[in-house]
Coordinates of C-alpha atoms and ligand atoms in Angstrom, one line a residue:
X1 CA -7.2 -25.8 -11.6
X2 CA -3.5 -26.6 -12.2
X3 CA -1.7 -26.5 -8.9
X4 CA 2.4 -26.1 -9.4
X5 CA 4.4 -28.6 -6.8
X6 CA 4.9 -25.3 -4.3
X7 CA 1.3 -24.3 -4.3
X8 CA 0.0 -27.9 -3.5
X9 CA 2.1 -28.4 -0.7
X10 CA 1.7 -24.6 1.0
X11 CA -1.9 -25.4 0.7
X12 CA -1.5 -27.4 2.7
X13 CA -0.7 -25.0 5.5
X14 CA -2.4 -25.0 8.8
X15 CA -2.2 -20.2 9.6
X16 CA -0.9 -19.8 13.7
X17 CA -3.4 -17.5 15.3
X18 CA -3.6 -15.9 18.5
X19 CA -4.4 -18.0 21.1
X20 CA -7.7 -16.1 22.1
X21 CA -9.2 -16.9 19.6
X22 CA -8.7 -20.7 19.9
X23 CA -12.2 -21.5 21.8
X24 CA -15.2 -19.1 22.6
X25 CA -14.5 -15.9 23.4
X26 CA -15.8 -12.4 25.1
X27 CA -15.6 -9.0 24.0
X28 CA -13.9 -6.5 26.3
X29 CA -14.1 -2.3 25.6
X30 CA -12.2 -0.2 26.2
X31 CA -13.0 4.1 27.0
X32 CA -14.5 6.0 24.4
X33 CA -12.4 6.7 21.5
X34 CA -11.8 9.9 19.4
X35 CA -10.4 10.6 16.1
X36 CA -6.4 11.9 15.5
X37 CA -8.0 15.2 14.9
X38 CA -10.7 17.1 13.5
X39 CA -12.6 16.0 16.5
X40 CA -15.7 18.4 16.0
X41 CA -15.9 17.8 12.1
X42 CA -15.5 14.5 12.0
X43 CA -17.6 14.0 15.0
X44 CA -20.5 15.3 12.5
X45 CA -20.0 13.6 9.6
X46 CA -20.1 10.2 11.9
X47 CA -23.0 10.9 14.2
X48 CA -23.4 7.5 15.0
X49 CA -20.4 5.5 14.7
X50 CA -17.8 8.4 15.7
X51 CA -16.7 8.0 20.2
X52 CA -17.1 3.9 20.2
X53 CA -14.8 1.9 22.1
X54 CA -12.0 -0.6 21.1
X55 CA -12.6 -3.9 21.3
X56 CA -10.3 -6.5 22.5
X57 CA -11.5 -10.7 22.0
X58 CA -10.1 -12.7 25.0
X59 CA -11.1 -16.3 26.2
X60 CA -14.0 -16.6 27.4
X61 CA -14.9 -20.6 27.5
X62 CA -18.4 -20.3 27.9
X63 CA -19.8 -21.8 25.0
X64 CA -22.3 -19.2 22.9
X65 CA -24.8 -19.9 20.2
X66 CA -25.3 -17.6 16.6
X67 CA -27.9 -17.1 15.0
X68 CA -27.4 -17.8 11.5
X69 CA -25.6 -15.2 9.3
X70 CA -25.2 -14.7 5.5
X71 CA -22.3 -11.8 5.0
X72 CA -20.2 -10.3 1.9
X73 CA -17.2 -9.7 0.8
X74 CA -14.9 -7.1 -1.3
X75 CA -11.8 -7.0 -1.7
X76 CA -10.5 -3.2 -2.7
X77 CA -8.8 -1.2 -4.9
X78 CA -4.3 -2.9 -4.9
X79 CA -3.2 -6.8 -5.1
X80 CA -1.2 -7.6 -1.6
X81 CA -0.3 -11.0 -0.2
X82 CA -2.9 -13.2 1.9
X83 CA -6.2 -10.8 0.8
X84 CA -7.2 -15.1 -0.4
X85 CA -5.9 -16.2 3.7
X86 CA -8.3 -12.8 4.7
X87 CA -11.5 -14.6 3.1
X88 CA -10.1 -17.7 4.0
X89 CA -10.2 -16.4 7.8
X90 CA -13.7 -15.0 8.0
X91 CA -15.2 -18.1 5.8
X92 CA -13.4 -20.7 8.7
X93 CA -14.8 -18.1 11.3
X94 CA -18.2 -18.1 10.0
X95 CA -18.2 -21.6 10.3
X96 CA -17.7 -21.9 13.6
X97 CA -20.1 -19.6 14.4
X98 CA -22.7 -21.6 13.0
X99 CA -22.0 -24.0 10.3
X100 CA -25.5 -22.5 8.2
X101 CA -23.7 -19.3 8.0
X102 CA -22.8 -18.4 4.0
X103 CA -19.7 -16.8 2.2
X104 CA -20.7 -14.5 -1.0
X105 CA -18.7 -12.3 -2.4
X106 CA -18.4 -9.8 -4.6
X107 CA -17.0 -9.4 -7.9
X108 CA -14.7 -7.5 -9.0
X109 CA -14.0 -4.8 -6.3
X110 CA -17.1 -1.9 -4.7
X111 CA -18.3 -2.2 -8.6
X112 CA -19.9 -6.4 -8.0
X113 CA -21.5 -4.9 -4.4
X114 CA -23.6 -2.0 -7.2
X115 CA -23.6 -4.1 -9.8
X116 CA -25.0 -6.6 -8.2
X117 CA -22.3 -9.3 -9.2
X118 CA -21.6 -12.1 -7.1
X119 CA -20.9 -15.5 -6.0
X120 CA -21.1 -18.0 -3.4
X121 CA -18.3 -18.8 -1.4
X122 CA -18.1 -22.6 -0.8
X123 CA -15.5 -24.9 0.7
X124 CA -14.7 -26.4 -2.6
X125 CA -13.3 -22.8 -3.2
X126 CA -11.8 -21.0 -0.4
X127 CA -10.1 -24.5 -0.1
X128 CA -8.3 -23.2 -3.5
X129 CA -6.5 -20.3 -2.1
X130 CA -5.8 -21.0 1.3
X131 CA -2.1 -19.0 1.5
X132 CA -2.0 -18.0 -2.1
X133 CA -1.1 -15.4 -4.0
X134 CA -3.9 -12.8 -5.5
X135 CA -6.7 -11.6 -5.7
X136 CA -8.1 -13.8 -7.8
X137 CA -10.2 -15.7 -6.2
X138 CA -13.2 -12.7 -6.4
X139 CA -10.7 -10.5 -8.1
X140 CA -10.4 -6.7 -7.0
X141 CA -11.6 -3.6 -8.9
X142 CA -10.9 0.5 -8.2
X143 CA -14.3 1.8 -7.8
X144 CA -15.2 4.7 -5.3
X145 CA -18.6 4.1 -2.8
X146 CA -19.3 7.0 -1.9
X147 CA -22.4 8.0 -3.6
X148 CA -26.1 7.2 -1.7
X149 CA -27.4 6.0 -4.8
X150 CA -24.3 3.1 -4.5
X151 CA -24.8 2.3 -1.1
X152 CA -28.8 1.6 -2.0
X153 CA -28.4 -0.1 -4.1
X154 CA -26.4 -2.3 -1.8
X155 CA -28.9 -2.5 0.2
X156 CA -30.8 -3.9 -2.2
X157 CA -28.6 -6.7 -3.0
X158 CA -28.0 -7.2 0.8
X159 CA -31.5 -7.5 1.0
X160 CA -31.8 -10.2 -1.6
X161 CA -29.1 -12.3 -0.4
X162 CA -30.0 -11.7 3.7
X163 CA -26.5 -10.5 3.8
X164 CA -26.1 -9.1 7.6
X165 CA -22.3 -7.6 6.9
X166 CA -20.3 -6.3 4.6
X167 CA -16.9 -6.6 5.1
X168 CA -14.0 -4.2 2.9
X169 CA -11.0 -5.8 2.2
X170 CA -8.5 -2.2 1.5
X171 CA -6.8 0.6 2.1
X172 CA -6.9 3.9 3.9
X173 CA -9.2 5.2 0.4
X174 CA -11.4 1.8 1.0
X175 CA -11.6 1.9 4.3
X176 CA -12.5 5.4 4.4
X177 CA -15.2 4.8 2.8
X178 CA -16.2 1.1 4.2
X179 CA -16.6 3.4 6.8
X180 CA -19.3 6.3 5.2
X181 CA -21.0 2.8 4.4
X182 CA -21.4 2.0 7.6
X183 CA -22.8 4.8 8.9
X184 CA -25.0 5.5 6.1
X185 CA -26.0 1.8 6.9
X186 CA -26.5 2.7 10.6
X187 CA -28.4 5.5 9.5
X188 CA -31.1 3.8 7.0
X189 CA -31.5 1.4 10.2
X190 CA -30.6 -0.8 7.6
X191 CA -29.2 -4.1 9.9
X192 CA -26.3 -4.2 7.0
X193 CA -23.1 -3.6 9.3
X194 CA -19.5 -2.7 7.6
X195 CA -16.3 -4.1 8.9
X196 CA -13.6 -3.3 7.3
X197 CA -9.6 -5.1 7.1
X198 CA -5.8 -3.2 6.5
X199 CA -4.4 -4.2 3.2
X200 CA -1.8 -2.9 1.3
X201 CA 1.5 -3.6 0.3
X202 CA 2.4 0.0 0.4
X203 CA 2.0 0.1 4.6
X204 CA 0.6 3.1 4.5
X205 CA -3.1 1.9 6.7
X206 CA -0.3 1.7 10.1
X207 CA -1.2 4.1 13.4
X208 CA -1.6 3.1 17.1
X209 CA -3.7 1.3 16.9
X210 CA -3.1 -1.0 13.5
X211 CA 0.1 -1.8 13.8
X212 CA 0.5 -3.4 10.1
X213 CA -1.7 -3.7 6.9
X214 CA -1.3 -6.7 5.2
X215 CA 1.6 -7.6 2.6
X216 CA 3.5 -6.2 3.4
X217 CA 5.8 -7.8 4.5
X218 CA 6.0 -10.4 1.8
X219 CA 5.8 -7.8 -1.0
X220 CA 9.1 -5.5 1.2
X221 CA 10.1 -9.9 1.1
X222 CA 9.8 -10.2 -2.7
X223 CA 11.8 -6.9 -3.7
X224 CA 14.5 -7.3 -1.5
X225 CA 15.5 -10.5 -2.5
X226 CA 15.2 -9.3 -5.8
X227 CA 17.7 -6.2 -5.4
X228 CA 19.7 -8.5 -3.4
X229 CA 20.6 -10.5 -6.4
X230 CA 20.7 -7.6 -8.4
X231 CA 23.7 -5.9 -6.3
X232 CA 25.8 -9.7 -7.1
X233 CA 24.7 -8.8 -10.4
X234 CA 26.6 -5.9 -10.0
X235 CA 28.8 -6.3 -7.1
X236 CA 30.6 -9.9 -9.8
X237 CA 30.4 -7.2 -12.8
X238 CA 31.3 -3.7 -11.7
X239 CA 30.0 -2.7 -14.3
X240 CA 26.3 -1.1 -14.0
X241 CA 25.2 0.5 -11.8
X242 CA 21.3 -0.3 -10.9
X243 CA 18.2 2.7 -10.2
X244 CA 15.5 0.8 -9.0
X245 CA 11.8 2.0 -8.5
X246 CA 10.1 0.1 -6.1
X247 CA 6.3 0.4 -5.2
X248 CA 4.1 2.7 -2.9
X249 CA 1.9 5.0 -4.5
X250 CA 3.2 7.9 -1.5
X251 CA 4.7 6.6 1.4
X252 CA 8.4 5.2 1.3
X253 CA 8.0 2.3 3.4
X254 CA 8.8 0.0 1.2
X255 CA 11.8 1.1 0.0
X256 CA 12.9 2.2 3.1
X257 CA 12.3 -1.0 3.9
X258 CA 14.2 -2.9 0.9
X259 CA 17.5 -0.3 2.1
X260 CA 17.3 -1.8 5.5
X261 CA 17.0 -5.2 4.1
X262 CA 19.5 -4.8 1.8
X263 CA 22.1 -2.6 2.2
X264 CA 22.4 -0.3 -1.3
X265 CA 24.6 2.5 -2.0
X266 CA 21.3 4.9 -2.0
X267 CA 17.7 5.1 -1.8
X268 CA 15.7 8.3 -1.2
X269 CA 13.1 8.3 0.6
X270 CA 10.3 10.9 -0.5
X271 CA 9.3 12.0 3.4
X272 CA 12.8 14.0 3.4
X273 CA 12.6 15.1 -0.2
X274 CA 9.5 17.3 0.8
X275 CA 10.4 18.2 4.2
X276 CA 14.0 19.6 3.3
X277 CA 12.7 20.5 0.4
X278 CA 15.2 19.3 -2.1
X279 CA 14.2 19.7 -6.0
X280 CA 15.8 16.9 -8.4
X281 CA 18.3 19.2 -9.7
X282 CA 19.4 19.1 -5.9
X283 CA 18.6 14.9 -5.7
X284 CA 21.0 14.3 -9.2
X285 CA 23.6 16.2 -7.9
X286 CA 23.5 14.2 -4.6
X287 CA 23.1 11.0 -6.1
X288 CA 26.2 12.2 -9.1
X289 CA 27.9 12.2 -6.3
X290 CA 27.9 9.1 -5.0
X291 CA 28.9 8.5 -8.5
X292 CA 31.6 9.9 -8.5
X293 CA 33.0 9.2 -4.7
X294 CA 32.1 4.6 -5.6
X295 CA 34.4 5.8 -9.4
X296 CA 37.1 6.7 -7.4
X297 CA 37.5 4.1 -5.1
X298 CA 37.5 1.9 -8.7
X299 CA 34.0 0.5 -7.6
X300 CA 32.2 1.8 -11.0
X301 CA 28.8 0.0 -9.9
X302 CA 25.9 0.3 -7.1
X303 CA 22.2 0.5 -6.3
X304 CA 20.1 3.1 -6.0
X305 CA 16.2 2.5 -4.5
X306 CA 13.6 5.4 -5.6
X307 CA 10.2 5.3 -4.4
X308 CA 7.6 5.1 -7.0
X309 CA 6.3 8.3 -5.8
X310 CA 8.9 10.2 -5.1
X311 CA 7.9 13.3 -8.3
X312 CA 4.9 14.3 -5.9
X313 CA 7.3 14.8 -2.7
X314 CA 10.0 16.7 -5.1
X315 CA 8.2 20.7 -4.6
X316 CA 8.3 21.9 -8.0
X317 CA 7.1 18.3 -9.2
X318 CA 4.7 18.8 -6.4
X319 CA 3.1 22.5 -7.8
X320 CA 3.3 21.3 -11.1
X321 CA 1.5 18.0 -10.3
X322 CA -1.7 19.7 -9.1
X323 CA -1.6 22.3 -11.9
X324 CA -1.7 19.9 -14.4
X325 CA -4.9 17.6 -12.0
X326 CA -6.8 20.1 -11.8
X327 CA -5.5 21.3 -16.1
X328 CA -7.1 17.8 -16.5
X329 CA -9.5 17.9 -13.9
X330 CA -12.8 16.2 -16.0
X331 CA -15.1 18.9 -17.0
X332 CA -12.8 22.2 -17.3
X333 CA -12.2 23.4 -20.6
X334 CA -8.0 22.5 -20.4
X335 CA -9.0 18.9 -20.4
X336 CA -11.7 19.2 -23.4
X337 CA -9.2 21.1 -25.7
X338 CA -6.3 18.7 -24.4
X339 CA -8.4 15.6 -25.2
X340 CA -8.7 17.4 -28.5
X341 CA -5.4 17.4 -29.5
X342 CA -3.8 14.9 -32.0
X343 CA -0.3 14.8 -31.7
X344 CA 1.8 14.8 -28.6
X345 CA 3.6 18.1 -29.6
X346 CA 0.7 19.3 -29.7
X347 CA 0.1 18.6 -26.4
X348 CA 2.8 19.2 -25.0
X349 CA 2.7 22.6 -25.9
X350 CA -0.2 23.3 -25.1
X351 CA 0.2 22.3 -21.5
X352 CA 3.2 24.6 -21.7
X353 CA 1.1 27.8 -22.6
X354 CA -1.4 26.9 -20.5
X355 CA 0.7 26.1 -16.8
X356 CA 1.8 28.7 -14.5
X357 CA 4.9 30.3 -15.7
X358 CA 7.2 28.5 -12.9
X359 CA 5.3 25.1 -14.0
X360 CA 6.0 25.6 -17.3
X361 CA 9.2 25.8 -16.9
X362 CA 9.7 23.1 -15.2
X363 CA 7.9 21.2 -17.2
X364 CA 9.4 22.2 -20.2
X365 CA 12.6 21.0 -18.4
X366 CA 11.2 17.6 -18.7
X367 CA 11.7 14.8 -20.9
X368 CA 9.5 14.0 -23.5
X369 CA 8.6 10.7 -22.1
X370 CA 8.1 12.1 -18.6
X371 CA 5.9 15.3 -19.5
X372 CA 4.4 13.1 -21.8
X373 CA 3.7 10.1 -18.5
X374 CA 2.6 12.8 -16.7
X375 CA -0.9 13.7 -18.3
X376 CA -2.2 10.7 -18.5
X377 CA -5.6 9.8 -17.1
X378 CA -5.7 10.0 -13.2
X379 CA -6.6 7.3 -11.1
X380 CA -10.6 6.8 -9.6
X381 CA -9.2 8.1 -6.6
X382 CA -7.7 11.6 -8.5
X383 CA -4.3 10.6 -8.2
X384 CA -1.4 10.6 -10.2
X385 CA -0.5 7.1 -11.5
X386 CA 2.6 7.1 -10.2
X387 CA 3.1 2.9 -11.5
X388 CA 3.6 4.9 -14.9
X389 CA 5.6 7.9 -14.3
X390 CA 9.5 6.4 -14.8
X391 CA 11.4 8.6 -12.9
X392 CA 14.2 6.0 -12.4
X393 CA 14.6 6.2 -16.7
X394 CA 14.5 10.3 -15.4
X395 CA 17.1 10.0 -12.7
X396 CA 19.3 8.5 -15.2
X397 CA 18.8 10.8 -17.7
X398 CA 19.5 13.3 -15.0
X399 CA 22.6 11.8 -13.6
X400 CA 24.0 11.3 -16.8
X401 CA 23.4 14.9 -18.0
X402 CA 25.6 16.3 -14.9
X403 CA 28.1 13.3 -15.6
X404 CA 28.5 14.7 -19.2
X405 CA 29.1 19.1 -16.9
X406 CA 31.7 16.9 -14.7
X407 CA 33.7 15.3 -17.8
X408 CA 33.5 18.2 -19.6
X409 CA 35.6 20.3 -16.4
X410 CA 37.9 17.6 -16.4
X411 CA 36.4 14.3 -14.3
X412 CA 37.3 10.7 -15.6
X413 CA 34.6 8.5 -14.8
X414 CA 32.8 5.7 -16.8
X415 CA 28.8 5.8 -16.0
X416 CA 26.7 2.3 -16.7
X417 CA 23.2 2.0 -16.0
X418 CA 19.9 0.0 -15.6
X419 CA 16.5 0.3 -14.8
X420 CA 14.0 -1.8 -13.0
X421 CA 10.2 -1.6 -11.8
X422 CA 9.8 -3.9 -8.7
X423 CA 5.9 -3.6 -8.1
X424 CA 3.4 -5.5 -9.5
X425 CA 6.6 -8.2 -9.1
X426 CA 5.8 -8.6 -4.9
X427 CA 1.4 -7.7 -5.1
X428 CA 1.2 -11.3 -6.0
X429 CA 3.7 -13.1 -4.5
X430 CA 3.0 -16.3 -2.3
X431 CA 2.2 -14.7 1.0
X432 CA 5.0 -14.9 4.0
X433 CA 4.1 -16.9 7.1
X434 CA 3.9 -12.8 8.5
X435 CA 1.5 -12.7 6.3
X436 CA -1.0 -15.4 5.8
X437 CA -0.8 -15.9 9.8
X438 CA -1.7 -12.2 9.8
X439 CA -4.4 -12.2 7.4
X440 CA -6.3 -14.9 8.1
X441 CA -6.1 -14.1 11.8
X442 CA -7.6 -10.8 10.4
X443 CA -10.9 -12.8 8.7
X444 CA -11.3 -14.6 11.3
X445 CA -12.2 -11.8 13.9
X446 CA -14.1 -10.0 11.4
X447 CA -16.2 -13.1 11.8
X448 CA -16.3 -12.3 15.6
X449 CA -17.0 -8.5 14.9
X450 CA -19.9 -9.6 12.7
X451 CA -21.1 -11.7 15.2
X452 CA -20.5 -9.1 18.0
X453 CA -22.4 -6.6 15.7
X454 CA -19.7 -4.2 15.3
X455 CA -19.7 -1.7 13.0
X456 CA -17.5 0.8 11.4
X457 CA -15.2 -0.8 13.0
X458 CA -11.2 -2.2 10.9
X459 CA -10.2 -5.7 11.9
X460 CA -7.3 -5.8 14.1
X461 CA -4.8 -7.9 15.6
X462 CA -1.3 -6.5 17.5
X463 CA 1.6 -7.2 19.8
X464 CA 2.7 -8.7 16.2
X465 CA 6.5 -9.0 17.0
X466 CA 5.7 -11.6 19.4
X467 CA 4.8 -15.3 18.5
X468 CA 1.3 -15.6 16.5
X469 CA 0.1 -17.7 19.3
X470 CA 0.5 -14.4 21.9
X471 CA -1.4 -11.8 19.1
X472 CA -3.9 -9.7 20.4
X473 CA -7.1 -9.5 18.5
X474 CA -9.3 -6.7 18.3
X475 CA -11.5 -4.0 16.4
X476 CA -10.6 -0.4 15.6
X477 CA -13.6 2.3 15.7
X478 CA -12.0 3.7 11.7
X479 CA -13.5 6.9 12.7
X480 CA -11.0 6.4 15.7
X481 CA -8.1 6.9 12.2
X482 CA -10.0 10.0 10.5
X483 CA -8.6 14.2 9.9
X484 CA -10.1 16.3 7.4
X485 CA -8.1 16.7 4.2
X486 CA -8.9 18.6 0.5
X487 CA -9.4 15.9 -2.2
X488 CA -11.1 17.3 -5.0
X489 CA -11.3 21.1 -3.8
X490 CA -13.5 19.5 -0.8
X491 CA -12.6 19.2 2.5
X492 CA -13.7 15.3 3.3
X493 CA -12.9 13.1 6.7
X494 CA -10.3 10.2 5.1
X495 CA -8.2 8.4 7.2
X496 CA -4.9 9.2 7.9
X497 CA -2.6 8.5 5.5
X498 CA 0.4 7.2 8.1
X499 CA 4.1 8.8 5.8
X500 CA 7.0 7.5 6.9
X501 CA 8.4 10.1 9.7
X502 CA 11.8 11.2 9.7
X503 CA 11.7 10.7 13.6
X504 CA 10.5 7.4 13.4
X505 CA 12.8 3.9 15.1
X506 CA 13.3 2.7 11.0
X507 CA 14.5 6.1 8.8
X508 CA 16.7 7.5 12.3
X509 CA 18.6 3.4 11.6
X510 CA 18.5 3.5 8.0
X511 CA 20.0 7.0 8.2
X512 CA 22.3 6.8 10.6
X513 CA 24.3 3.7 8.2
X514 CA 23.2 5.2 4.5
X515 CA 26.6 7.3 5.0
X516 CA 28.1 4.4 4.8
X517 CA 26.3 2.1 2.6
X518 CA 26.8 4.7 0.1
X519 CA 30.8 4.8 -0.4
X520 CA 31.6 0.9 1.2
X521 CA 29.7 -1.7 -0.5
X522 CA 27.9 -3.0 2.6
X523 CA 25.7 -5.5 0.0
X524 CA 22.8 -7.6 2.0
X525 CA 22.0 -11.0 0.2
X526 CA 18.3 -11.6 2.0
X527 CA 17.6 -14.3 -0.4
X528 CA 13.9 -15.8 -1.0
X529 CA 11.0 -16.0 1.6
X530 CA 11.5 -19.5 2.9
X531 CA 8.1 -21.3 4.3
X532 CA 9.3 -24.1 5.0
X533 CA 12.3 -23.9 8.0
X534 CA 13.4 -22.4 11.2
X535 CA 11.0 -19.9 12.3
X536 CA 14.0 -17.3 12.7
X537 CA 13.8 -17.2 9.3
X538 CA 9.9 -18.8 8.0
X539 CA 8.3 -16.0 10.2
X540 CA 10.8 -13.2 11.2
X541 CA 8.4 -10.2 10.0
X542 CA 9.5 -6.7 8.7
X543 CA 12.8 -5.2 10.5
X544 CA 10.4 -1.5 10.0
X545 CA 7.7 -3.4 12.0
X546 CA 10.9 -4.7 15.0
X547 CA 12.3 -1.3 14.9
X548 CA 9.0 0.6 15.3
X549 CA 7.9 -2.2 18.3
X550 CA 10.4 -1.5 20.1
X551 CA 11.1 2.0 20.0
Ligands
FBP601 P1 -3.5 0.6 -2.7 O1 -3.1 1.1 -2.1 O2 -4.8 -0.3 -3.2 O3 -3.3 -1.4 -1.9 O4 -2.7 0.1 -4.0 C1 -1.1 -0.2 -4.0 C2 -0.5 -0.3 -5.5 O5 0.1 -1.5 -5.4 C3 0.2 1.1 -5.4 O6 1.7 0.7 -4.5 C4 0.8 1.5 -6.8 O7 1.0 2.6 -6.7 C5 -0.3 1.2 -7.1 O8 -1.5 0.1 -6.2 C6 -0.8 1.2 -8.8 O9 -2.3 0.9 -8.9 P2 -2.6 -0.4 -10.3 O10 -2.9 -1.4 -9.8 O11 -4.4 0.7 -10.5 O12 -2.1 -0.4 -11.7

């Protein structure tokens, strides 16, 4: 593999670790735990793994020996910076426990476990990937592990390779599946443990015990750098409004964090849109107001941040999307009819005729391109692929329309817009110091959870706004994060997604300032992630984490 000068130097970085992990550790168990909601139901689904205690690892100073064990690792879902460090931390942790331990990587995500595609990860391979972005060491995928036939195929390959534990590096859906797998393997007495690691740039796998999902830090810093650059360009040329859609399938954490870092003129928060039941028209009118006020101050430019998941939070769009999901659901007669139509016009007309009156009106009011994007295939979890819906273009078009109306009433202002989508640019960036350190420790802790016989746990590192030496390593039972939710028409136990809290410190900090930022140009230019230099720059955590932890 040909490496850039940066990669060569960065590969020498030694992730900082909690002091508690420097020698041998002892397990300290807390009290029994409960799920965040629906305790009776969750208990029924997870009789073996429900109620387990929270675990903390503390320095023991007592030498310990561990029997040889083989472990399998899976990268699941979207890429997030730091995944390679989770794997290198896991590898180093296993080798420290017993140099004869082996780590196998299942290829291409959960499908690798089912299809028996794997590679043994040796130090030669691991060393190539230390402190690098991406998931290319073994690849990732979105195959859902949910059927017992898949679980049993997993047992076959684990038995063949002598694997005693599987580590699933994934988001809320993947770790929900990891917990189901842990329970199944426990009930079957298979002797295979399952441990999860909290991954996703979206930042929505977090709670009291999991302070952040890895990748969020690097992705937000990367987007904020780009947003800052665009702001400076906007402020120099003074002729464009830039509408920037930011990744985050559902929650608006990324948009909010980037807003706190860069101070845009507009930043929509999907959770607020849902809470206030704002219509698309109201959203457009609000943005137009800012455009007009700024133009009247002579500032015919601006930056608006749009969360990727917005459309699903606008009440009338949510109803429309739910209806489209049913209409296009696999096996439904309407889906078959839709697929058999050949032209876009036929498909659009069919959808308009089949939807309820209200949704049909909403669908018909959307530009053709957006309508088409809303009918594209769903992901394996049944979600609309919001990254393929050009909400930023939709909003530009609608603001232009609204301004045309105002111009007819005599208003004289110009508006010229550029659209951007920042998503994939940030998902595989070289992990920041925070993500390099955090991920390495998460992987290392996973090896300790395994060595101590745990299953159904998520690897956890707490106290993350303190220097890494003071971080608290441990494990949290996955069942503790679960509640019951309707999925594909059925109530299912799932990890509760962490949306932006409107009474949370990050949102409040933004809401307090946004009116000022809207009218008065207050841009901040965060600049690129720094890997060498003063710790105040290199080790800074996200503003979200700082605000949440100082509440
Ligand atoms: P995960 O939840 O699996 O981490 O994925 C996050 C994400 O990057 C979202 O922000 C985005 O909507 C989605 O993946 C895009 O999916 P894909 O990679 O399949 O295009």
